[in-house]
Every structure is written in C-alpha cells, then in structure tokens.
CSV table of C-alpha atoms in Angstrom, one decimal:
chain,number,residue,atom,x,y,z
A,1,UNK,CA,109.2,80.3,116.8
A,2,UNK,CA,109.9,78.3,119.8
A,3,UNK,CA,114.0,78.6,120.3
A,4,UNK,CA,114.8,75.3,119.0
A,5,UNK,CA,117.8,74.1,117.3
A,6,UNK,CA,117.6,72.4,114.1
A,7,UNK,CA,119.5,70.9,111.0
A,8,UNK,CA,120.1,72.5,108.5
A,9,UNK,CA,122.1,72.7,105.0
A,10,UNK,CA,123.5,76.3,103.9
A,11,UNK,CA,122.6,76.9,100.4
A,12,UNK,CA,125.0,80.2,100.3
A,13,UNK,CA,126.4,83.1,102.3
A,14,UNK,CA,126.5,86.5,102.3
A,15,UNK,CA,128.3,89.2,104.4
A,16,UNK,CA,127.8,88.0,108.4
A,17,UNK,CA,124.2,86.0,106.9
A,18,UNK,CA,123.4,82.2,105.9
A,19,UNK,CA,120.7,81.8,103.7
A,20,UNK,CA,119.6,78.4,105.8
A,21,UNK,CA,117.1,76.0,104.3
A,22,UNK,CA,116.6,73.2,107.0
A,23,UNK,CA,115.8,69.4,106.4
A,24,UNK,CA,114.0,67.7,109.3
A,25,UNK,CA,110.9,69.7,109.9
A,26,UNK,CA,109.6,71.6,106.8
A,27,UNK,CA,107.4,74.0,108.5
A,28,UNK,CA,110.1,75.8,109.4
A,29,UNK,CA,110.8,78.0,106.5
A,30,UNK,CA,114.1,79.0,104.6
A,31,UNK,CA,116.0,81.7,105.8
A,32,UNK,CA,118.4,84.6,106.4
A,33,UNK,CA,120.7,83.3,109.9
A,34,UNK,CA,123.2,85.1,111.4
A,35,UNK,CA,126.6,83.2,110.7
A,36,UNK,CA,126.5,84.0,115.4
A,37,UNK,CA,123.9,81.4,115.6
A,38,UNK,CA,125.4,78.5,113.7
A,39,UNK,CA,126.8,75.3,114.7
A,40,UNK,CA,128.8,72.1,112.5
A,41,UNK,CA,126.8,69.8,112.4
A,42,UNK,CA,129.0,67.5,114.6
A,43,UNK,CA,127.4,69.3,118.1
A,44,UNK,CA,124.6,66.9,119.0
A,45,UNK,CA,121.2,68.8,118.4
A,46,UNK,CA,119.8,67.2,121.8
A,47,UNK,CA,122.4,68.7,123.9
A,48,UNK,CA,122.2,72.1,122.3
A,49,UNK,CA,118.2,72.2,123.3
A,50,UNK,CA,118.8,70.9,126.7
A,51,UNK,CA,121.9,73.9,127.1
A,52,UNK,CA,118.8,76.3,126.6
A,53,UNK,CA,116.3,75.2,128.5
A,54,UNK,CA,118.3,75.8,131.2
A,55,UNK,CA,118.6,79.4,130.0
A,56,UNK,CA,115.4,79.7,129.7
A,57,UNK,CA,113.8,78.7,132.7
A,58,UNK,CA,117.0,80.8,134.3
A,59,UNK,CA,115.5,83.8,131.7
A,60,UNK,CA,112.0,82.8,131.9
A,61,UNK,CA,110.7,85.8,133.3
A,62,UNK,CA,112.0,87.7,130.9
A,63,UNK,CA,111.0,85.5,127.7
A,64,UNK,CA,108.1,85.2,126.3
A,65,UNK,CA,107.7,82.2,124.9
A,66,UNK,CA,105.5,81.4,121.4
A,67,UNK,CA,103.5,78.6,120.6
A,68,UNK,CA,102.8,79.1,116.8
A,69,UNK,CA,101.8,75.3,115.6
A,70,UNK,CA,103.8,77.1,112.6
A,71,UNK,CA,107.0,77.5,113.3
A,72,UNK,CA,109.0,79.3,111.1
A,73,UNK,CA,112.3,81.6,111.5
A,74,UNK,CA,112.3,84.8,110.1
A,75,UNK,CA,114.8,86.7,111.9
A,76,UNK,CA,118.2,85.6,112.1
A,77,UNK,CA,118.6,87.1,115.5
A,78,UNK,CA,116.0,84.9,117.0
A,79,UNK,CA,116.4,81.1,114.7
A,80,UNK,CA,119.7,79.0,115.8
A,81,UNK,CA,120.4,76.4,113.5
A,82,UNK,CA,123.0,73.2,112.8
A,83,UNK,CA,124.8,72.8,109.6
A,84,UNK,CA,125.6,71.0,107.7
A,85,UNK,CA,128.9,72.0,107.2
A,86,UNK,CA,131.9,73.2,109.6
A,87,UNK,CA,131.1,77.1,110.8
A,88,UNK,CA,132.9,79.2,108.3
A,89,UNK,CA,135.2,82.2,109.6
A,90,UNK,CA,135.3,84.3,107.0
A,91,UNK,CA,132.4,85.7,106.2
A,92,UNK,CA,133.0,87.6,103.7
A,93,UNK,CA,133.2,84.4,101.4
A,94,UNK,CA,130.7,84.3,99.3
A,95,UNK,CA,131.5,80.3,98.6
A,96,UNK,CA,128.5,77.4,98.8
A,97,UNK,CA,128.4,75.1,101.6
A,98,UNK,CA,127.8,71.8,100.1
A,99,UNK,CA,129.3,68.4,100.1
A,100,UNK,CA,128.7,66.0,96.7
A,101,UNK,CA,127.2,63.2,99.0
A,102,UNK,CA,124.8,65.8,100.1
A,103,UNK,CA,124.3,66.8,97.4
A,104,UNK,CA,123.4,62.8,95.6
A,105,UNK,CA,120.7,62.8,98.9
A,106,UNK,CA,118.5,66.1,97.8
A,107,UNK,CA,115.4,65.8,96.7
A,108,UNK,CA,115.1,66.9,92.8
A,109,UNK,CA,113.5,70.7,93.4
A,110,UNK,CA,115.6,71.7,96.6
A,111,UNK,CA,118.8,70.8,93.7
A,112,UNK,CA,117.0,72.8,91.6
A,113,UNK,CA,116.8,76.0,93.8
A,114,UNK,CA,120.4,75.5,94.8
A,115,UNK,CA,121.8,75.3,90.9
A,116,UNK,CA,119.4,78.6,90.4
A,117,UNK,CA,121.8,80.6,93.4
A,118,UNK,CA,124.9,82.0,92.3
A,119,UNK,CA,128.0,80.2,94.9
A,120,UNK,CA,125.3,76.8,94.1
A,121,UNK,CA,125.5,77.2,90.1
A,122,UNK,CA,129.3,77.9,90.2
A,123,UNK,CA,129.6,74.9,93.0
A,124,UNK,CA,128.1,72.6,90.6
A,125,UNK,CA,129.5,73.8,87.8
A,126,UNK,CA,133.1,72.8,89.8
A,127,UNK,CA,132.1,69.2,90.5
A,128,UNK,CA,130.6,68.4,86.3
A,129,UNK,CA,133.5,65.7,85.6
A,130,UNK,CA,134.2,62.4,84.3
A,131,UNK,CA,134.8,61.4,88.3
A,132,UNK,CA,131.5,62.5,89.7
A,133,UNK,CA,129.5,60.5,86.7
A,134,UNK,CA,126.5,60.0,89.4
A,135,UNK,CA,126.8,63.3,90.4
A,136,UNK,CA,125.8,64.3,86.8
A,137,UNK,CA,123.9,62.2,86.4
A,138,UNK,CA,122.0,63.5,90.1
A,139,UNK,CA,121.3,67.2,88.5
A,140,UNK,CA,120.2,65.9,84.9
A,141,UNK,CA,117.4,63.8,86.7
A,142,UNK,CA,116.7,66.9,89.2
A,143,UNK,CA,116.6,69.4,85.8
A,144,UNK,CA,114.3,66.7,84.0
A,145,UNK,CA,112.0,66.0,86.4
A,146,UNK,CA,110.8,69.7,87.6
A,147,UNK,CA,111.1,72.8,84.8
A,148,UNK,CA,114.1,71.9,82.7
A,149,UNK,CA,113.2,75.6,80.5
A,150,UNK,CA,113.2,77.3,83.6
A,151,UNK,CA,116.9,75.8,84.3
A,152,UNK,CA,118.0,76.9,81.1
A,153,UNK,CA,116.6,80.3,81.0
A,154,UNK,CA,118.2,81.0,84.0
A,155,UNK,CA,120.6,83.7,84.9
A,156,UNK,CA,122.5,81.2,86.7
A,157,UNK,CA,121.9,77.8,86.2
A,158,UNK,CA,121.9,77.9,82.4
A,159,UNK,CA,125.7,78.1,83.0
A,160,UNK,CA,125.7,74.8,84.9
A,161,UNK,CA,123.6,73.5,81.8
A,162,UNK,CA,125.6,74.8,79.6
A,163,UNK,CA,129.3,72.3,81.4
A,164,UNK,CA,126.9,69.1,81.6
A,165,UNK,CA,126.3,69.2,78.0
A,166,UNK,CA,130.3,69.5,77.2
A,167,UNK,CA,130.4,66.1,79.7
A,168,UNK,CA,127.6,64.8,77.9
A,169,UNK,CA,129.3,61.9,76.3
A,170,UNK,CA,129.9,60.5,80.5
A,171,UNK,CA,125.5,60.7,80.7
A,172,UNK,CA,124.0,57.5,79.6
A,173,UNK,CA,122.0,57.4,76.2
A,174,UNK,CA,118.7,58.0,78.0
A,175,UNK,CA,119.4,61.0,79.8
A,176,UNK,CA,121.4,62.1,76.3
A,177,UNK,CA,118.5,62.0,74.3
A,178,UNK,CA,115.6,63.4,77.7
A,179,UNK,CA,118.3,66.0,77.8
A,180,UNK,CA,118.2,67.5,74.2
A,181,UNK,CA,114.1,67.0,73.9
A,182,UNK,CA,113.7,70.4,75.7
A,183,UNK,CA,116.5,71.9,73.8
A,184,UNK,CA,114.8,71.2,70.2
A,185,UNK,CA,111.1,71.5,71.3
A,186,UNK,CA,111.8,75.0,72.1
A,187,UNK,CA,114.7,75.8,70.4
A,188,UNK,CA,113.6,79.4,68.9
A,189,UNK,CA,112.6,80.4,73.0
A,190,UNK,CA,116.2,79.0,74.2
A,191,UNK,CA,117.9,81.0,71.2
A,192,UNK,CA,116.7,84.9,71.3
A,193,UNK,CA,117.0,84.2,75.5
A,194,UNK,CA,119.4,86.0,77.1
A,195,UNK,CA,121.0,83.0,79.1
A,196,UNK,CA,118.7,80.5,77.7
A,197,UNK,CA,121.3,80.8,74.0
A,198,UNK,CA,124.4,79.5,76.5
A,199,UNK,CA,122.8,76.1,76.5
A,200,UNK,CA,122.1,76.2,72.3
A,201,UNK,CA,125.2,77.3,71.4
A,202,UNK,CA,127.0,74.5,73.8
A,203,UNK,CA,125.2,72.1,72.4
A,204,UNK,CA,126.0,72.8,69.2
A,205,UNK,CA,129.6,73.2,69.3
A,206,UNK,CA,129.8,70.0,72.5
A,207,UNK,CA,127.2,67.2,70.4
A,208,UNK,CA,128.0,65.1,67.9
A,209,UNK,CA,127.4,65.3,63.9
A,210,UNK,CA,123.7,63.4,63.6
A,211,UNK,CA,122.7,65.7,67.2
A,212,UNK,CA,123.4,69.1,65.9
A,213,UNK,CA,122.4,68.6,62.3
A,214,UNK,CA,119.3,68.5,64.5
A,215,UNK,CA,119.3,72.4,65.1
A,216,UNK,CA,121.6,73.3,62.3
A,217,UNK,CA,118.7,72.9,60.1
A,218,UNK,CA,116.4,75.0,61.7
A,219,UNK,CA,118.4,77.3,59.4
A,220,UNK,CA,116.1,76.7,56.1
A,221,UNK,CA,113.6,77.9,58.0
A,222,UNK,CA,113.7,81.9,56.3
A,223,UNK,CA,111.7,82.8,59.5
A,224,UNK,CA,113.6,81.5,61.8
A,225,UNK,CA,116.8,82.6,60.8
A,226,UNK,CA,115.9,86.0,60.0
A,227,UNK,CA,114.6,85.9,63.6
A,228,UNK,CA,117.9,85.1,64.7
A,229,UNK,CA,120.0,87.1,63.2
A,230,UNK,CA,118.4,90.8,64.0
A,231,UNK,CA,118.9,88.8,68.3
A,232,UNK,CA,121.7,90.3,69.8
A,233,UNK,CA,121.7,86.6,71.1
A,234,UNK,CA,120.4,84.9,68.6
A,235,UNK,CA,123.6,85.3,66.6
A,236,UNK,CA,125.6,83.5,69.1
A,237,UNK,CA,123.6,81.0,67.8
A,238,UNK,CA,123.8,81.9,64.0
A,239,UNK,CA,127.1,82.3,64.1
A,240,UNK,CA,128.3,78.7,66.1
A,241,UNK,CA,126.7,76.9,63.3
A,242,UNK,CA,128.9,78.2,60.6
A,243,UNK,CA,131.8,75.5,60.8
A,244,UNK,CA,129.2,72.5,60.4
A,245,UNK,CA,127.5,74.1,58.0
A,246,UNK,CA,126.9,71.0,55.1
A,247,UNK,CA,126.8,72.4,51.4
A,248,UNK,CA,123.3,71.8,51.4
A,249,UNK,CA,122.7,74.3,54.1
A,250,UNK,CA,124.9,77.2,52.8
A,251,UNK,CA,122.9,77.0,49.7
A,252,UNK,CA,119.6,77.4,51.3
A,253,UNK,CA,121.2,80.1,53.5
A,254,UNK,CA,122.5,82.0,50.3
A,255,UNK,CA,118.8,82.0,49.2
A,256,UNK,CA,117.5,82.7,51.8
A,257,UNK,CA,120.2,86.1,52.9
A,258,UNK,CA,119.6,87.5,49.2
A,259,UNK,CA,117.2,91.0,49.6
A,260,UNK,CA,118.8,91.2,52.7
A,261,UNK,CA,122.3,92.1,52.6
A,262,UNK,CA,122.4,95.7,53.3
A,263,UNK,CA,119.8,95.1,56.3
A,264,UNK,CA,122.1,92.2,58.3
A,265,UNK,CA,124.8,93.6,56.9
A,266,UNK,CA,124.5,97.1,58.3
A,267,UNK,CA,122.2,95.3,61.4
A,268,UNK,CA,124.1,95.5,65.0
A,269,UNK,CA,123.6,91.6,65.3
A,270,UNK,CA,123.3,90.1,62.0
A,271,UNK,CA,126.6,91.6,61.0
A,272,UNK,CA,128.6,89.6,62.8
A,273,UNK,CA,127.2,86.3,61.2
A,274,UNK,CA,127.3,87.7,57.6
A,275,UNK,CA,131.5,88.6,57.8
A,276,UNK,CA,131.8,85.2,59.6
A,277,UNK,CA,129.6,83.0,56.8
A,278,UNK,CA,131.9,85.4,53.9
A,279,UNK,CA,135.1,83.7,56.2
A,280,UNK,CA,134.4,80.8,56.3
A,281,UNK,CA,132.4,79.9,52.6
A,282,UNK,CA,133.5,83.1,50.8
A,283,UNK,CA,135.9,81.9,48.5
A,284,UNK,CA,133.2,78.4,47.5
A,285,UNK,CA,131.3,79.1,44.5
A,286,UNK,CA,128.0,78.1,46.2
A,287,UNK,CA,128.6,81.7,47.7
A,288,UNK,CA,128.9,83.8,44.2
A,289,UNK,CA,125.1,84.7,43.9
A,290,UNK,CA,125.4,86.4,47.6
A,291,UNK,CA,128.9,87.9,46.3
A,292,UNK,CA,127.4,89.9,43.7
A,293,UNK,CA,124.4,91.4,45.5
A,294,UNK,CA,127.1,92.5,48.5
A,295,UNK,CA,129.0,94.5,45.2
A,296,UNK,CA,125.6,95.3,43.4
A,297,UNK,CA,124.8,97.7,47.1
A,298,UNK,CA,128.4,98.8,47.6
A,299,UNK,CA,127.6,102.1,48.8
A,300,UNK,CA,124.8,101.2,51.4
A,301,UNK,CA,127.9,99.1,53.0
A,302,UNK,CA,130.7,100.9,52.2
A,303,UNK,CA,129.4,103.9,54.1
A,304,UNK,CA,128.1,102.5,57.1
A,305,UNK,CA,129.7,101.3,59.9
A,306,UNK,CA,128.8,98.1,60.3
A,307,UNK,CA,128.6,97.3,56.8
A,308,UNK,CA,131.9,97.8,56.0
A,309,UNK,CA,132.9,95.1,58.1
A,310,UNK,CA,130.8,93.0,55.3
A,311,UNK,CA,133.0,94.6,52.6
A,312,UNK,CA,136.5,94.3,53.8
A,313,UNK,CA,135.3,90.1,55.2
A,314,UNK,CA,133.9,90.0,51.3
A,315,UNK,CA,137.7,91.3,49.9
A,316,UNK,CA,139.4,88.7,52.9
A,317,UNK,CA,137.6,86.1,50.8
A,318,UNK,CA,138.0,87.0,47.6
A,319,UNK,CA,141.1,88.4,47.3
A,320,UNK,CA,142.0,87.4,43.5
A,321,UNK,CA,142.3,89.9,41.0
A,322,UNK,CA,138.3,90.0,39.4
A,323,UNK,CA,136.7,91.1,42.9
A,324,UNK,CA,139.5,94.0,43.8
A,325,UNK,CA,139.1,95.1,40.6
A,326,UNK,CA,135.7,95.6,40.8
A,327,UNK,CA,135.9,97.2,44.4
A,328,UNK,CA,138.8,99.0,43.6
A,329,UNK,CA,136.7,100.7,40.0
A,330,UNK,CA,133.9,101.7,42.5
A,331,UNK,CA,135.9,103.4,45.4
A,332,UNK,CA,138.0,105.5,42.8
A,333,UNK,CA,134.5,106.4,40.9
A,334,UNK,CA,133.6,107.6,44.4
A,335,UNK,CA,137.1,108.5,45.4
A,336,UNK,CA,135.7,112.0,46.7
A,337,UNK,CA,133.4,111.0,49.0
A,338,UNK,CA,135.4,107.6,50.3
A,339,UNK,CA,137.7,109.8,51.1
A,340,UNK,CA,136.2,112.3,53.7
A,341,UNK,CA,133.9,108.8,55.1
A,342,UNK,CA,135.2,107.3,58.2
A,343,UNK,CA,133.5,103.6,57.4
A,344,UNK,CA,134.3,104.3,53.8
A,345,UNK,CA,138.7,105.0,54.6
A,346,UNK,CA,138.2,101.5,56.9
A,347,UNK,CA,137.3,99.7,53.7
A,348,UNK,CA,139.7,100.9,50.8
A,349,UNK,CA,142.3,100.9,53.7
A,350,UNK,CA,141.8,97.1,53.4
A,351,UNK,CA,141.5,96.9,50.4
A,352,UNK,CA,145.5,98.8,49.5
A,353,UNK,CA,147.0,96.7,51.9
A,354,UNK,CA,145.4,93.5,50.4
A,355,UNK,CA,146.9,94.5,47.3
A,356,UNK,CA,150.1,95.4,48.8
A,357,UNK,CA,150.3,91.4,50.0
A,358,UNK,CA,149.4,90.1,46.7
A,359,UNK,CA,152.0,91.9,45.0
A,360,UNK,CA,154.8,90.9,48.0
A,361,UNK,CA,153.7,87.9,47.3
A,362,UNK,CA,153.7,87.4,43.1
A,363,UNK,CA,155.1,90.6,42.2
A,364,UNK,CA,151.7,91.4,40.0
A,365,UNK,CA,151.7,94.2,38.0
A,366,UNK,CA,147.9,93.9,37.7
A,367,UNK,CA,147.6,94.7,41.3
A,368,UNK,CA,150.0,97.2,41.1
A,369,UNK,CA,148.4,99.3,38.4
A,370,UNK,CA,145.0,99.0,40.8
A,371,UNK,CA,146.7,101.0,43.1
A,372,UNK,CA,148.1,103.2,40.7
A,373,UNK,CA,144.7,103.9,39.7
A,374,UNK,CA,143.9,105.4,43.5
A,375,UNK,CA,146.7,107.4,42.8
A,376,UNK,CA,146.2,108.9,40.0
A,377,UNK,CA,142.1,109.4,40.8
A,378,UNK,CA,143.9,111.7,44.0
A,379,UNK,CA,146.1,113.5,42.1
A,380,UNK,CA,144.4,114.7,39.4
A,381,UNK,CA,143.7,118.2,40.3
A,382,UNK,CA,142.3,119.0,36.3
A,383,UNK,CA,139.0,120.6,37.6
A,384,UNK,CA,139.4,121.2,41.2
A,385,UNK,CA,141.6,124.6,42.8
A,386,UNK,CA,143.3,121.5,45.2
A,387,UNK,CA,144.1,118.5,44.3
A,388,UNK,CA,142.1,115.6,45.9
A,389,UNK,CA,144.9,113.9,47.7
A,390,UNK,CA,146.2,117.4,49.7
A,391,UNK,CA,142.0,117.5,50.3
A,392,UNK,CA,142.3,114.3,52.0
A,393,UNK,CA,145.7,115.1,53.4
A,394,UNK,CA,143.9,117.9,55.5
A,395,UNK,CA,140.7,116.2,57.0
A,396,UNK,CA,140.6,114.2,59.9
A,397,UNK,CA,139.6,111.3,58.2
A,398,UNK,CA,141.0,111.3,54.6
A,399,UNK,CA,144.5,111.9,56.1
A,400,UNK,CA,144.5,108.0,56.7
A,401,UNK,CA,143.9,107.1,53.4
A,402,UNK,CA,147.5,108.8,52.6
A,403,UNK,CA,148.9,107.7,55.0
A,404,UNK,CA,148.5,104.4,53.6
A,405,UNK,CA,149.5,104.8,50.4
A,406,UNK,CA,152.4,106.4,51.6
A,407,UNK,CA,153.5,103.6,53.0
A,408,UNK,CA,153.1,100.8,49.9
A,409,UNK,CA,155.2,103.9,47.7
A,410,UNK,CA,157.1,101.1,46.5
A,411,UNK,CA,154.3,98.7,45.6
A,412,UNK,CA,152.9,101.0,43.3
A,413,UNK,CA,154.3,102.8,39.7
A,414,UNK,CA,157.1,104.3,39.4
A,415,UNK,CA,155.1,107.6,37.4
A,416,UNK,CA,152.2,107.1,40.4
A,417,UNK,CA,155.0,107.4,43.1
A,418,UNK,CA,156.9,109.8,41.4
A,419,UNK,CA,153.8,112.3,41.1
A,420,UNK,CA,151.9,111.2,44.7
A,421,UNK,CA,155.8,112.5,45.9
A,422,UNK,CA,155.8,115.6,43.7
A,423,UNK,CA,152.7,117.2,45.0
A,424,UNK,CA,152.9,116.6,48.2
A,425,UNK,CA,156.6,118.9,47.9
A,426,UNK,CA,154.1,121.0,46.3
A,427,UNK,CA,151.3,121.4,48.7
A,428,UNK,CA,154.9,121.2,51.6
A,429,UNK,CA,153.9,124.8,53.2
A,430,UNK,CA,150.2,124.1,53.5
A,431,UNK,CA,150.1,120.4,54.5
A,432,UNK,CA,152.7,121.9,57.6
A,433,UNK,CA,150.3,124.1,58.9
A,434,UNK,CA,147.6,121.5,59.2
A,435,UNK,CA,147.3,119.0,62.2
A,436,UNK,CA,146.8,116.1,59.6
A,437,UNK,CA,148.5,117.3,57.6
A,438,UNK,CA,151.3,116.9,59.2
A,439,UNK,CA,151.2,113.4,59.8
A,440,UNK,CA,151.0,112.9,56.4
A,441,UNK,CA,154.4,114.5,55.7
A,442,UNK,CA,155.9,113.1,58.7
A,443,UNK,CA,155.2,110.0,57.9
A,444,UNK,CA,156.6,110.7,54.3
A,445,UNK,CA,160.0,111.4,56.2
C-alpha cells in the first residue's frame, strides 16, 4: 500500500464501511474501506496527497513504506479514497451512492457488478422509468453484452430485469428483440430457477400478444408442461399464462393433463395451476374431458389436503345442478368417511354453501333436495347405535359439517329440517357433555 489518495466509486455501504472501486488505477483491487477514510469527490486529490506526504515525512522514523509495484487495498485501515459522492453522515444506512450520470459512463462489466449487489439493484430499479430512457437502454446494453443468463438468475439483478421488462415499450425495437432472445432460448432453465422465473413471469405478463404467445406455446409440450407444474417456481410461470390462453392451447392442455389429474391435483405446486385453470376455463365445454376425469377420481382428491381444493374449484366453476348432484351423490354414499376427514369436510362445506347460494338466487327446489339427501343420510339410524349426525357432532372435524348444515336449516325441506332438530334435541345431553357437541348446540340457539 502506497498511502496515496485515489478517486473511487462506492458500490455499497455497510455498517461503518464502504465497498469501493478505484476508477483511476485498475491495479488497485476493490476493497472495504472505513468511512472515516473517505472524502467527498470535491476535495483536490493532489492537495490530500501533498498533505499526506508532509505527515509521512514527519513520521518517517515510524512509518515503513511498501514499494509494491502492484498496489492493492486489502485493508481499510491502510487505504484512503476520494469517493464520487459526499461522505455519509449516517453509516448504518445500506444505500447505494451512485448518480445516473456516472452510470451512463460506467463500463458494462462494472454496471453489471453494481446491479448484482443488493443496494445497487434496488437503486437501479428506482431509475427505471420513461424519464430515464437513455439510462434504461444503457442497462439493457450492459446486461446483453456480459452474461444475460447470469444476470437473470441472480438473486437481486433478476428484479432489475423484471422492472425493465415492465417498461419494455420505452426500449428500441432492436433492444426488445435482443433482450427476448436469451429468455426464449433459456425458457426452461429460467422458469425452473428460483430467481429466473421472475423474469419469465414478467415477460408473459407485460409483453404484447405476439411476443407473449411465444412463451405460452411452450405449454403445449407435455414434458415441458409437467416439469413446470411440478416445480415450485415453474408453476408460477404456468399460472401466469392462464389468463392469456387461446382455445387451441386450452385444448392441448386438457389432453396433456388427462391421466395426471390426481398426481398434479395433489401436488403442492401443481395443484395451484389446476385450480386456476379450472377457475378461468372451467365453465367452457373445452374442459369437459378434464372435468370428467376429476369426477372419476373424487375419492383420491377429496381426502387429500391439496386435492380437496381442486374439487372445490370444480364446484365453483360448474355450479349447474348436474355437476353438483354428481358430487352430492358421491358425498352421501361415502358420508361416514367424509364427515371424519378434514379435507373432505372442507369440500362438502363448500358444496353446502354453493347449494345455499343457488337456492337463494333461484329458489330452486332441486338444490334444496340435494341438501335433504345429506341430512337424511346423517340422520339415518337404521344401522347404527347412534345416528351419524350425532357421531359427527362429537368429532373434532365432523362437527364443522353439522354446524354448516344447521346454518342452512331454512333452505332445506321442512321434513329434513324438523328431523334434524328433533334428533339434536333427543341427544342434547350427549352433545352438551362433549366439547364439539356444545359448539353444535350453541349454534342452534
């Protein structure tokens, strides 16, 4: 270290220290420098060096000079810098000290290093706007001229690219096309990356119809589709495509999903795509084959913590009597298992509330009869010492089903309502002696 003052640029501030790059001497390596050893850029370098030389002369007997031909700055206690910004008065602030004018003159590699730092990425994102069109073009040029894939999969710079894609329209057509090339070529790698998927998701959400379609068509590849849906990152990319799908792609998706409904519906990542796909396209006749596939596998889905939400999404998408009657019939047939399983109770409660809404809207007696079927099954005591409704009322999960039914009392048939209330009163002492049974009784009052 030669104890010389130099002009440098602060890339990021830490507590009491700054990460500084020397701009005038490439031999000096980037280093952490104590804030007390930084001066504002307006201070003349020559004057500081002259002052340093005078001080060194007075301490000549105590100072040992190192004539290393390749000076470096390994230690903040031995190195001093003139920074491109005024000295910070609050050293605890972790902010980037860089001006737009300096960014415009920075070389591409330095700008990318800056963007891959936490503070640098956040600062650059604040500058992305139509008012800074030239600077945005400079950022894109720097990204494309270095390693765009690395920038897109970096934990912090990926968000800068995401922001730039949001302002895609301010970039020249040539830059737009150039920025899309690495995204298209690395679609799978980026979509499955914990950070790269943000870039692909932004492209699908913000680009125009023609540019977006390039990415959406990737879903028509069965292998690509399944890999995305089974990935906790890729599923977000697939979900981003759903609102923009064309009928052709919907048909392809239905065909590719057949035979995989249970696997994906119960998958912690895939289930969210299936639910959104049903919510968006469920009412369409294009989805009939997929809906039939779900209805054939109710047992596997209804009793699964994720699969139950697929059944609920189907019920909300197909609110016609035909589909609700099919699900009701299955629930009634398997009521003993349903009322003791948390996931299944969630599904049947969803069905009960949807039937209630239909009755309120259209005063449909058919939907009221479906509620009656559930009550009749629960109150049937022919083969049991205690009716199923009493067993369910004392069950940690089943009592929520009974509470749901009691709230619908006025919407079911008179005979079913009377039968249910009479049975509750008959077993009132049993219910009052049970914690969960008390909840049911209190809900009746």
